[in-house]
């Protein structure tokens, strides 16, 4: 018995060490990629400049024209992409674990549609741009409420919950489009981003407001991660450990909705990021942990910033929103996931 236990313990220790190395390599690669992409976003454009010049301009040094371009146009857009991508990646990670479904994500389940509706409604009311995140969070909570009413009262399974979310998302998107059509011409342009997903024209006031709330939401998600891990054991086991499962789910759902809504307040209803990032992180790091949540935020930031750079500099169509790129990537990904979920092997375990 002892002879077999020792090799087993060694194998487990070796496996854990291998996972830690993968996590460290993945995190270091993500940070390096984020730094490279951020530098590229500050230096490329109609007025290209060396990296040193751009970094000096970022802190207010150098030519006044360079400072204006970097501080007022390029840097807010890049930081908005980073903050929104981090929020979407973390929100997707929480939702997929909470519902135990790889199809669960804010854009699939209607959260980003509700956030867009709230943001557009405040825009129509002439509210200050600093209040847009408040409207986005309120709209996201509205969509979560609608999803709960339509799904849980009907006793739908988790997989069908995603289909209900798609219906909620479509209805909210239709409401947003109707509001934009009814807008005066001067408001329609500023509200159009909420139907396509874009970080163009972000200001520091918008970025810092959403970023501060995002940091608070991410910290709360990390604190509540232990409850998420207990819920992974199942409701009966979680209850035996003293966890109030309904309350814990509501708390985690609220945090996921807040993360996605804050991201939507900066970038609109960007698709694919929240859906794909958790799968990529799980593929590299294995079973989800608190570290996985942080890596999901980092990966989402890298993916959205890279997509925005593709939109700005690599595509021949000027003014294309970043949501068009992520949606193009996300459509086949969603079809593959839905096919896998509906396969006989998946259904046999349902």
Tab-separated table of C-alpha atoms in Angstrom:
chain	number	residue	atom	x	y	z
A	1	UNK	CA	0.000	0.000	0.000
A	2	UNK	CA	2.800	2.381	0.919
A	3	UNK	CA	4.774	1.502	-2.202
A	4	UNK	CA	1.888	2.439	-4.461
A	5	UNK	CA	0.975	5.548	-2.494
A	6	UNK	CA	4.441	7.096	-2.819
A	7	UNK	CA	4.546	7.031	-6.662
A	8	UNK	CA	0.975	8.356	-6.728
A	9	UNK	CA	1.927	11.266	-4.466
A	10	UNK	CA	4.976	11.977	-6.585
A	11	UNK	CA	2.866	11.918	-9.747
A	12	UNK	CA	0.398	14.382	-8.247
A	13	UNK	CA	3.215	16.653	-7.108
A	14	UNK	CA	4.790	16.545	-10.572
A	15	UNK	CA	1.427	17.311	-12.176
A	16	UNK	CA	0.857	20.303	-9.884
A	17	UNK	CA	4.336	21.615	-10.631
A	18	UNK	CA	3.687	21.269	-14.356
A	19	UNK	CA	0.405	23.192	-14.037
A	20	UNK	CA	2.131	25.960	-12.051
A	21	UNK	CA	4.770	26.302	-14.762
A	22	UNK	CA	2.076	26.558	-17.436
A	23	UNK	CA	0.246	29.189	-15.416
A	24	UNK	CA	3.410	31.246	-14.916
A	25	UNK	CA	4.346	31.001	-18.594
A	26	UNK	CA	0.798	31.886	-19.649
A	27	UNK	CA	0.654	34.885	-17.288
A	28	UNK	CA	4.087	36.158	-18.344
A	29	UNK	CA	3.195	35.760	-22.021
A	30	UNK	CA	-0.080	37.596	-21.508
A	31	UNK	CA	1.587	40.512	-19.712
A	32	UNK	CA	4.252	40.744	-22.409
A	33	UNK	CA	1.632	40.645	-25.164
A	34	UNK	CA	-0.378	43.332	-23.384
A	35	UNK	CA	2.683	45.594	-23.125
A	36	UNK	CA	3.555	45.088	-26.811
A	37	UNK	CA	-0.017	45.736	-27.934
A	38	UNK	CA	-0.320	48.825	-25.732
A	39	UNK	CA	2.942	50.202	-27.132
A	40	UNK	CA	1.717	49.519	-30.680
A	41	UNK	CA	-1.575	51.282	-29.989
A	42	UNK	CA	0.267	54.383	-28.756
A	43	UNK	CA	2.808	54.533	-31.586
A	44	UNK	CA	0.873	53.594	-34.743
A	45	UNK	CA	-1.644	55.637	-36.686
A	46	UNK	CA	-1.768	58.586	-39.048
A	47	UNK	CA	1.009	60.160	-36.968
A	48	UNK	CA	3.453	57.297	-36.279
A	49	UNK	CA	6.041	57.960	-33.602
A	50	UNK	CA	8.853	56.027	-31.891
A	51	UNK	CA	8.003	54.120	-28.725
A	52	UNK	CA	10.162	56.435	-26.587
A	53	UNK	CA	8.400	59.509	-27.926
A	54	UNK	CA	4.978	57.967	-27.300
A	55	UNK	CA	5.837	56.964	-23.734
A	56	UNK	CA	7.167	60.450	-22.966
A	57	UNK	CA	4.042	61.981	-24.475
A	58	UNK	CA	1.936	59.701	-22.294
A	59	UNK	CA	3.316	61.416	-19.180
A	60	UNK	CA	3.054	64.881	-20.733
A	61	UNK	CA	6.609	65.336	-22.012
A	62	UNK	CA	7.777	66.245	-25.507
A	63	UNK	CA	6.036	67.970	-28.409
A	64	UNK	CA	2.587	69.321	-27.597
A	65	UNK	CA	1.136	67.697	-30.723
A	66	UNK	CA	2.433	64.283	-29.691
A	67	UNK	CA	1.089	64.777	-26.174
A	68	UNK	CA	-2.347	65.680	-27.558
A	69	UNK	CA	-2.520	62.661	-29.862
A	70	UNK	CA	-1.335	60.155	-27.258
A	71	UNK	CA	-3.099	61.474	-24.166
A	72	UNK	CA	-6.423	62.477	-25.676
A	73	UNK	CA	-6.961	59.966	-28.495
A	74	UNK	CA	-4.795	56.854	-28.405
A	75	UNK	CA	-4.313	56.173	-24.687
A	76	UNK	CA	-8.005	56.414	-23.621
A	77	UNK	CA	-9.027	54.096	-26.452
A	78	UNK	CA	-6.350	51.527	-25.569
A	79	UNK	CA	-7.103	51.623	-21.838
A	80	UNK	CA	-10.836	51.325	-22.562
A	81	UNK	CA	-10.170	48.168	-24.604
A	82	UNK	CA	-8.047	46.720	-21.777
A	83	UNK	CA	-10.625	47.457	-19.077
A	84	UNK	CA	-13.578	46.220	-21.154
A	85	UNK	CA	-11.739	43.067	-22.254
A	86	UNK	CA	-10.758	42.248	-18.662
A	87	UNK	CA	-14.339	42.652	-17.484
A	88	UNK	CA	-15.738	40.468	-20.276
A	89	UNK	CA	-13.168	37.720	-19.724
A	90	UNK	CA	-13.804	37.582	-15.973
A	91	UNK	CA	-17.591	37.766	-16.395
A	92	UNK	CA	-17.559	34.868	-18.850
A	93	UNK	CA	-15.425	32.821	-16.458
A	94	UNK	CA	-17.846	33.369	-13.562
A	95	UNK	CA	-20.990	32.704	-15.612
A	96	UNK	CA	-19.724	29.489	-17.192
A	97	UNK	CA	-18.814	28.065	-13.793
A	98	UNK	CA	-21.972	29.366	-12.145
A	99	UNK	CA	-24.263	27.743	-14.740
A	100	UNK	CA	-21.893	24.841	-15.478
A	101	UNK	CA	-22.357	25.464	-19.156
A	102	UNK	CA	-19.687	26.377	-21.736
A	103	UNK	CA	-22.239	28.417	-23.693
A	104	UNK	CA	-22.960	30.817	-20.835
A	105	UNK	CA	-21.583	34.299	-21.465
A	106	UNK	CA	-22.890	37.872	-21.077
A	107	UNK	CA	-23.447	38.390	-24.813
A	108	UNK	CA	-25.256	35.062	-25.225
A	109	UNK	CA	-27.437	35.422	-22.126
A	110	UNK	CA	-28.641	38.961	-22.768
A	111	UNK	CA	-26.561	40.886	-20.225
A	112	UNK	CA	-24.724	43.064	-22.735
A	113	UNK	CA	-27.993	43.782	-24.526
A	114	UNK	CA	-29.492	45.066	-21.292
A	115	UNK	CA	-26.391	47.113	-20.569
A	116	UNK	CA	-26.627	48.673	-24.020
A	117	UNK	CA	-30.286	49.506	-23.435
A	118	UNK	CA	-29.473	51.262	-20.162
A	119	UNK	CA	-26.614	53.229	-21.698
A	120	UNK	CA	-28.676	54.306	-24.708
A	121	UNK	CA	-31.591	55.322	-22.477
A	122	UNK	CA	-29.334	57.647	-20.463
A	123	UNK	CA	-27.847	59.010	-23.680
A	124	UNK	CA	-31.363	59.799	-24.914
A	125	UNK	CA	-32.105	61.542	-21.620
A	126	UNK	CA	-29.048	63.758	-22.068
A	127	UNK	CA	-27.278	62.429	-18.981
A	128	UNK	CA	-23.606	63.097	-18.320
A	129	UNK	CA	-21.137	60.627	-19.787
A	130	UNK	CA	-19.916	59.806	-16.291
A	131	UNK	CA	-23.374	58.353	-15.516
A	132	UNK	CA	-23.352	55.993	-18.498
A	133	UNK	CA	-21.775	53.122	-16.469
A	134	UNK	CA	-24.632	53.449	-13.954
A	135	UNK	CA	-27.185	53.067	-16.731
A	136	UNK	CA	-25.271	50.138	-18.203
A	137	UNK	CA	-25.196	48.257	-14.879
A	138	UNK	CA	-28.892	48.959	-14.355
A	139	UNK	CA	-29.706	47.654	-17.820
A	140	UNK	CA	-27.594	44.547	-17.229
A	141	UNK	CA	-29.460	43.849	-14.000
A	142	UNK	CA	-32.742	44.302	-15.874
A	143	UNK	CA	-31.726	41.678	-18.410
A	144	UNK	CA	-30.676	39.291	-15.612
A	145	UNK	CA	-34.093	39.815	-13.999
A	146	UNK	CA	-35.874	39.097	-17.285
A	147	UNK	CA	-33.795	35.987	-17.762
A	148	UNK	CA	-34.704	34.775	-14.290
A	149	UNK	CA	-38.419	35.410	-14.816
A	150	UNK	CA	-38.555	33.666	-18.189
A	151	UNK	CA	-36.250	30.768	-17.323
A	152	UNK	CA	-36.536	29.760	-13.679
A	153	UNK	CA	-40.321	30.138	-13.470
A	154	UNK	CA	-40.606	27.746	-16.428
A	155	UNK	CA	-38.215	25.253	-14.860
A	156	UNK	CA	-35.878	25.260	-17.828
A	157	UNK	CA	-32.645	23.295	-17.846
A	158	UNK	CA	-29.332	25.143	-17.908
A	159	UNK	CA	-28.757	24.540	-21.622
A	160	UNK	CA	-32.199	25.913	-22.454
A	161	UNK	CA	-31.456	28.835	-20.168
A	162	UNK	CA	-28.866	29.902	-22.732
A	163	UNK	CA	-31.487	29.771	-25.485
A	164	UNK	CA	-33.754	31.943	-23.344
A	165	UNK	CA	-30.855	34.348	-22.958
A	166	UNK	CA	-30.490	34.544	-26.729
A	167	UNK	CA	-34.162	35.498	-26.974
A	168	UNK	CA	-33.754	38.163	-24.276
A	169	UNK	CA	-30.660	39.495	-26.058
A	170	UNK	CA	-32.532	39.739	-29.361
A	171	UNK	CA	-35.472	41.548	-27.760
A	172	UNK	CA	-33.244	44.056	-25.974
A	173	UNK	CA	-31.208	44.652	-29.140
A	174	UNK	CA	-34.450	45.397	-30.988
A	175	UNK	CA	-35.408	47.904	-28.290
A	176	UNK	CA	-32.012	49.607	-28.599
A	177	UNK	CA	-32.341	49.835	-32.395
A	178	UNK	CA	-35.840	51.311	-32.059
A	179	UNK	CA	-34.580	53.974	-29.672
A	180	UNK	CA	-31.728	54.908	-32.006
A	181	UNK	CA	-34.112	55.223	-34.964
A	182	UNK	CA	-36.238	57.617	-32.927
A	183	UNK	CA	-33.222	59.674	-31.799
A	184	UNK	CA	-32.493	63.132	-33.177
A	185	UNK	CA	-29.676	63.034	-35.718
A	186	UNK	CA	-27.142	64.541	-33.305
A	187	UNK	CA	-27.695	61.732	-30.774
A	188	UNK	CA	-27.966	58.802	-33.169
A	189	UNK	CA	-24.261	58.815	-34.020
A	190	UNK	CA	-23.100	58.749	-30.401
A	191	UNK	CA	-25.564	55.986	-29.532
A	192	UNK	CA	-24.779	53.783	-32.539
A	193	UNK	CA	-21.752	52.253	-30.789
A	194	UNK	CA	-24.091	50.447	-28.415
A	195	UNK	CA	-25.363	48.305	-31.299
A	196	UNK	CA	-21.968	47.371	-32.757
A	197	UNK	CA	-19.342	47.485	-29.997
A	198	UNK	CA	-16.615	50.097	-30.253
A	199	UNK	CA	-14.006	51.833	-28.095
A	200	UNK	CA	-13.652	54.763	-30.493
A	201	UNK	CA	-13.883	58.205	-28.910
A	202	UNK	CA	-13.550	57.127	-25.279
A	203	UNK	CA	-12.609	59.897	-22.862
A	204	UNK	CA	-10.594	59.726	-19.661
A	205	UNK	CA	-13.687	60.563	-17.597
A	206	UNK	CA	-15.489	57.520	-18.980
A	207	UNK	CA	-12.443	55.272	-18.699
A	208	UNK	CA	-11.505	56.132	-15.128
A	209	UNK	CA	-15.074	55.887	-13.882
A	210	UNK	CA	-15.588	52.430	-15.379
A	211	UNK	CA	-12.061	51.286	-14.458
A	212	UNK	CA	-12.510	52.163	-10.786
A	213	UNK	CA	-15.784	50.261	-10.608
A	214	UNK	CA	-14.226	47.381	-12.563
A	215	UNK	CA	-11.356	47.014	-10.094
A	216	UNK	CA	-13.867	46.864	-7.238
A	217	UNK	CA	-15.985	44.253	-9.057
A	218	UNK	CA	-12.933	42.115	-9.915
A	219	UNK	CA	-11.718	42.246	-6.309
A	220	UNK	CA	-15.177	41.179	-5.118
A	221	UNK	CA	-15.215	38.302	-7.612
A	222	UNK	CA	-11.873	37.083	-6.281
A	223	UNK	CA	-13.148	37.301	-2.695
A	224	UNK	CA	-16.290	35.329	-3.610
A	225	UNK	CA	-14.346	32.732	-5.584
A	226	UNK	CA	-14.345	30.328	-2.625
A	227	UNK	CA	-18.152	30.230	-2.775
A	228	UNK	CA	-17.953	29.483	-6.478
A	229	UNK	CA	-15.609	26.585	-5.737
A	230	UNK	CA	-18.030	25.218	-3.128
A	231	UNK	CA	-20.931	25.473	-5.591
A	232	UNK	CA	-18.900	23.319	-7.986
A	233	UNK	CA	-19.459	20.440	-5.538
A	234	UNK	CA	-23.213	20.526	-6.101
A	235	UNK	CA	-26.084	22.049	-4.134
A	236	UNK	CA	-26.382	19.195	-1.642
A	237	UNK	CA	-22.682	19.160	-0.764
A	238	UNK	CA	-22.526	22.966	-0.684
A	239	UNK	CA	-25.486	23.086	1.697
A	240	UNK	CA	-23.867	20.466	3.918
A	241	UNK	CA	-20.824	22.751	4.144
A	242	UNK	CA	-23.027	25.579	5.390
A	243	UNK	CA	-23.299	27.625	2.183
A	244	UNK	CA	-26.631	29.201	1.289
A	245	UNK	CA	-26.610	28.243	-2.355
A	246	UNK	CA	-29.371	30.592	-3.545
A	247	UNK	CA	-27.787	33.622	-1.926
A	248	UNK	CA	-24.324	32.706	-3.183
A	249	UNK	CA	-25.614	32.311	-6.738
A	250	UNK	CA	-27.342	35.695	-6.607
A	251	UNK	CA	-24.160	37.360	-5.359
A	252	UNK	CA	-22.014	35.771	-8.054
A	253	UNK	CA	-24.598	36.527	-10.744
A	254	UNK	CA	-24.690	40.166	-9.655
A	255	UNK	CA	-20.878	40.399	-9.853
A	256	UNK	CA	-20.827	38.802	-13.323
A	257	UNK	CA	-23.548	41.166	-14.521
A	258	UNK	CA	-21.678	44.156	-13.066
A	259	UNK	CA	-18.424	43.126	-14.800
A	260	UNK	CA	-20.124	42.659	-18.166
A	261	UNK	CA	-22.206	45.824	-17.844
A	262	UNK	CA	-19.194	47.973	-16.983
A	263	UNK	CA	-17.401	46.526	-20.004
A	264	UNK	CA	-20.410	47.337	-22.162
A	265	UNK	CA	-20.454	50.896	-20.825
A	266	UNK	CA	-17.037	51.373	-22.463
A	267	UNK	CA	-17.235	49.183	-25.546
A	268	UNK	CA	-20.884	48.408	-26.196
A	269	UNK	CA	-22.115	44.842	-26.774
A	270	UNK	CA	-18.822	43.237	-27.811
A	271	UNK	CA	-19.326	39.534	-28.516
A	272	UNK	CA	-17.094	36.427	-28.460
A	273	UNK	CA	-14.588	37.631	-25.840
A	274	UNK	CA	-16.528	36.463	-22.772
A	275	UNK	CA	-17.505	33.244	-24.540
A	276	UNK	CA	-14.068	32.142	-25.739
A	277	UNK	CA	-11.652	33.358	-23.065
A	278	UNK	CA	-12.679	30.913	-20.285
A	279	UNK	CA	-12.229	27.972	-22.678
A	280	UNK	CA	-8.760	29.151	-23.636
A	281	UNK	CA	-7.732	29.606	-20.000
A	282	UNK	CA	-9.060	26.172	-19.021
A	283	UNK	CA	-7.227	24.581	-21.936
A	284	UNK	CA	-3.924	26.014	-20.711
A	285	UNK	CA	-4.287	25.938	-16.925
A	286	UNK	CA	-6.645	23.018	-16.326
A	287	UNK	CA	-9.405	23.059	-13.672
A	288	UNK	CA	-10.561	26.577	-12.725
A	289	UNK	CA	-9.113	28.322	-9.684
A	290	UNK	CA	-8.933	31.890	-8.387
A	291	UNK	CA	-5.832	32.320	-10.564
A	292	UNK	CA	-7.910	31.312	-13.591
A	293	UNK	CA	-10.217	34.261	-12.941
A	294	UNK	CA	-7.290	36.678	-13.055
A	295	UNK	CA	-5.902	35.011	-16.175
A	296	UNK	CA	-9.318	35.271	-17.833
A	297	UNK	CA	-9.285	39.024	-17.236
A	298	UNK	CA	-5.758	39.311	-18.633
A	299	UNK	CA	-6.600	37.215	-21.697
A	300	UNK	CA	-9.762	39.208	-22.362
A	301	UNK	CA	-7.786	42.459	-22.226
A	302	UNK	CA	-5.217	41.116	-24.699
A	303	UNK	CA	-7.874	39.775	-27.074
A	304	UNK	CA	-9.964	42.961	-27.192
A	305	UNK	CA	-6.946	45.276	-27.537
A	306	UNK	CA	-5.543	43.087	-30.332
A	307	UNK	CA	-8.929	43.105	-32.104
A	308	UNK	CA	-9.083	46.895	-31.873
A	309	UNK	CA	-5.605	47.197	-33.397
A	310	UNK	CA	-6.705	44.924	-36.244
A	311	UNK	CA	-9.713	47.186	-36.822
A	312	UNK	CA	-7.599	50.347	-36.827
A	313	UNK	CA	-4.614	49.315	-38.917
A	314	UNK	CA	-5.002	45.969	-40.695
A	315	UNK	CA	-8.461	46.074	-42.258
A	316	UNK	CA	-9.149	48.112	-45.412
A	317	UNK	CA	-12.525	49.378	-44.142
A	318	UNK	CA	-12.124	52.593	-42.175
A	319	UNK	CA	-14.289	53.079	-39.087
A	320	UNK	CA	-15.176	49.409	-38.652
A	321	UNK	CA	-16.135	48.748	-34.988
A	322	UNK	CA	-14.196	46.219	-32.954
A	323	UNK	CA	-17.412	44.292	-32.364
A	324	UNK	CA	-17.461	43.339	-36.046
A	325	UNK	CA	-14.121	41.539	-35.676
A	326	UNK	CA	-15.040	39.737	-32.462
A	327	UNK	CA	-18.451	38.740	-33.869
A	328	UNK	CA	-16.785	37.303	-36.972
A	329	UNK	CA	-14.592	35.166	-34.741
A	330	UNK	CA	-17.398	34.309	-32.342
A	331	UNK	CA	-20.063	33.050	-34.741
A	332	UNK	CA	-18.270	29.816	-35.734
A	333	UNK	CA	-17.063	29.327	-32.152
A	334	UNK	CA	-20.651	29.499	-30.848
A	335	UNK	CA	-21.870	27.062	-33.511
A	336	UNK	CA	-19.185	24.538	-32.572
A	337	UNK	CA	-20.007	24.814	-28.868
A	338	UNK	CA	-23.749	24.434	-29.460
A	339	UNK	CA	-23.106	21.406	-31.688
A	340	UNK	CA	-20.985	19.808	-28.972
A	341	UNK	CA	-23.628	20.539	-26.335
A	342	UNK	CA	-26.365	18.954	-28.453
A	343	UNK	CA	-24.365	15.864	-29.435
A	344	UNK	CA	-25.592	12.432	-28.213
A	345	UNK	CA	-22.636	12.132	-25.833
A	346	UNK	CA	-23.463	15.449	-24.175
A	347	UNK	CA	-27.174	14.641	-23.970
A	348	UNK	CA	-26.498	11.298	-22.360
A	349	UNK	CA	-24.902	13.127	-19.418
A	350	UNK	CA	-27.615	15.781	-19.106
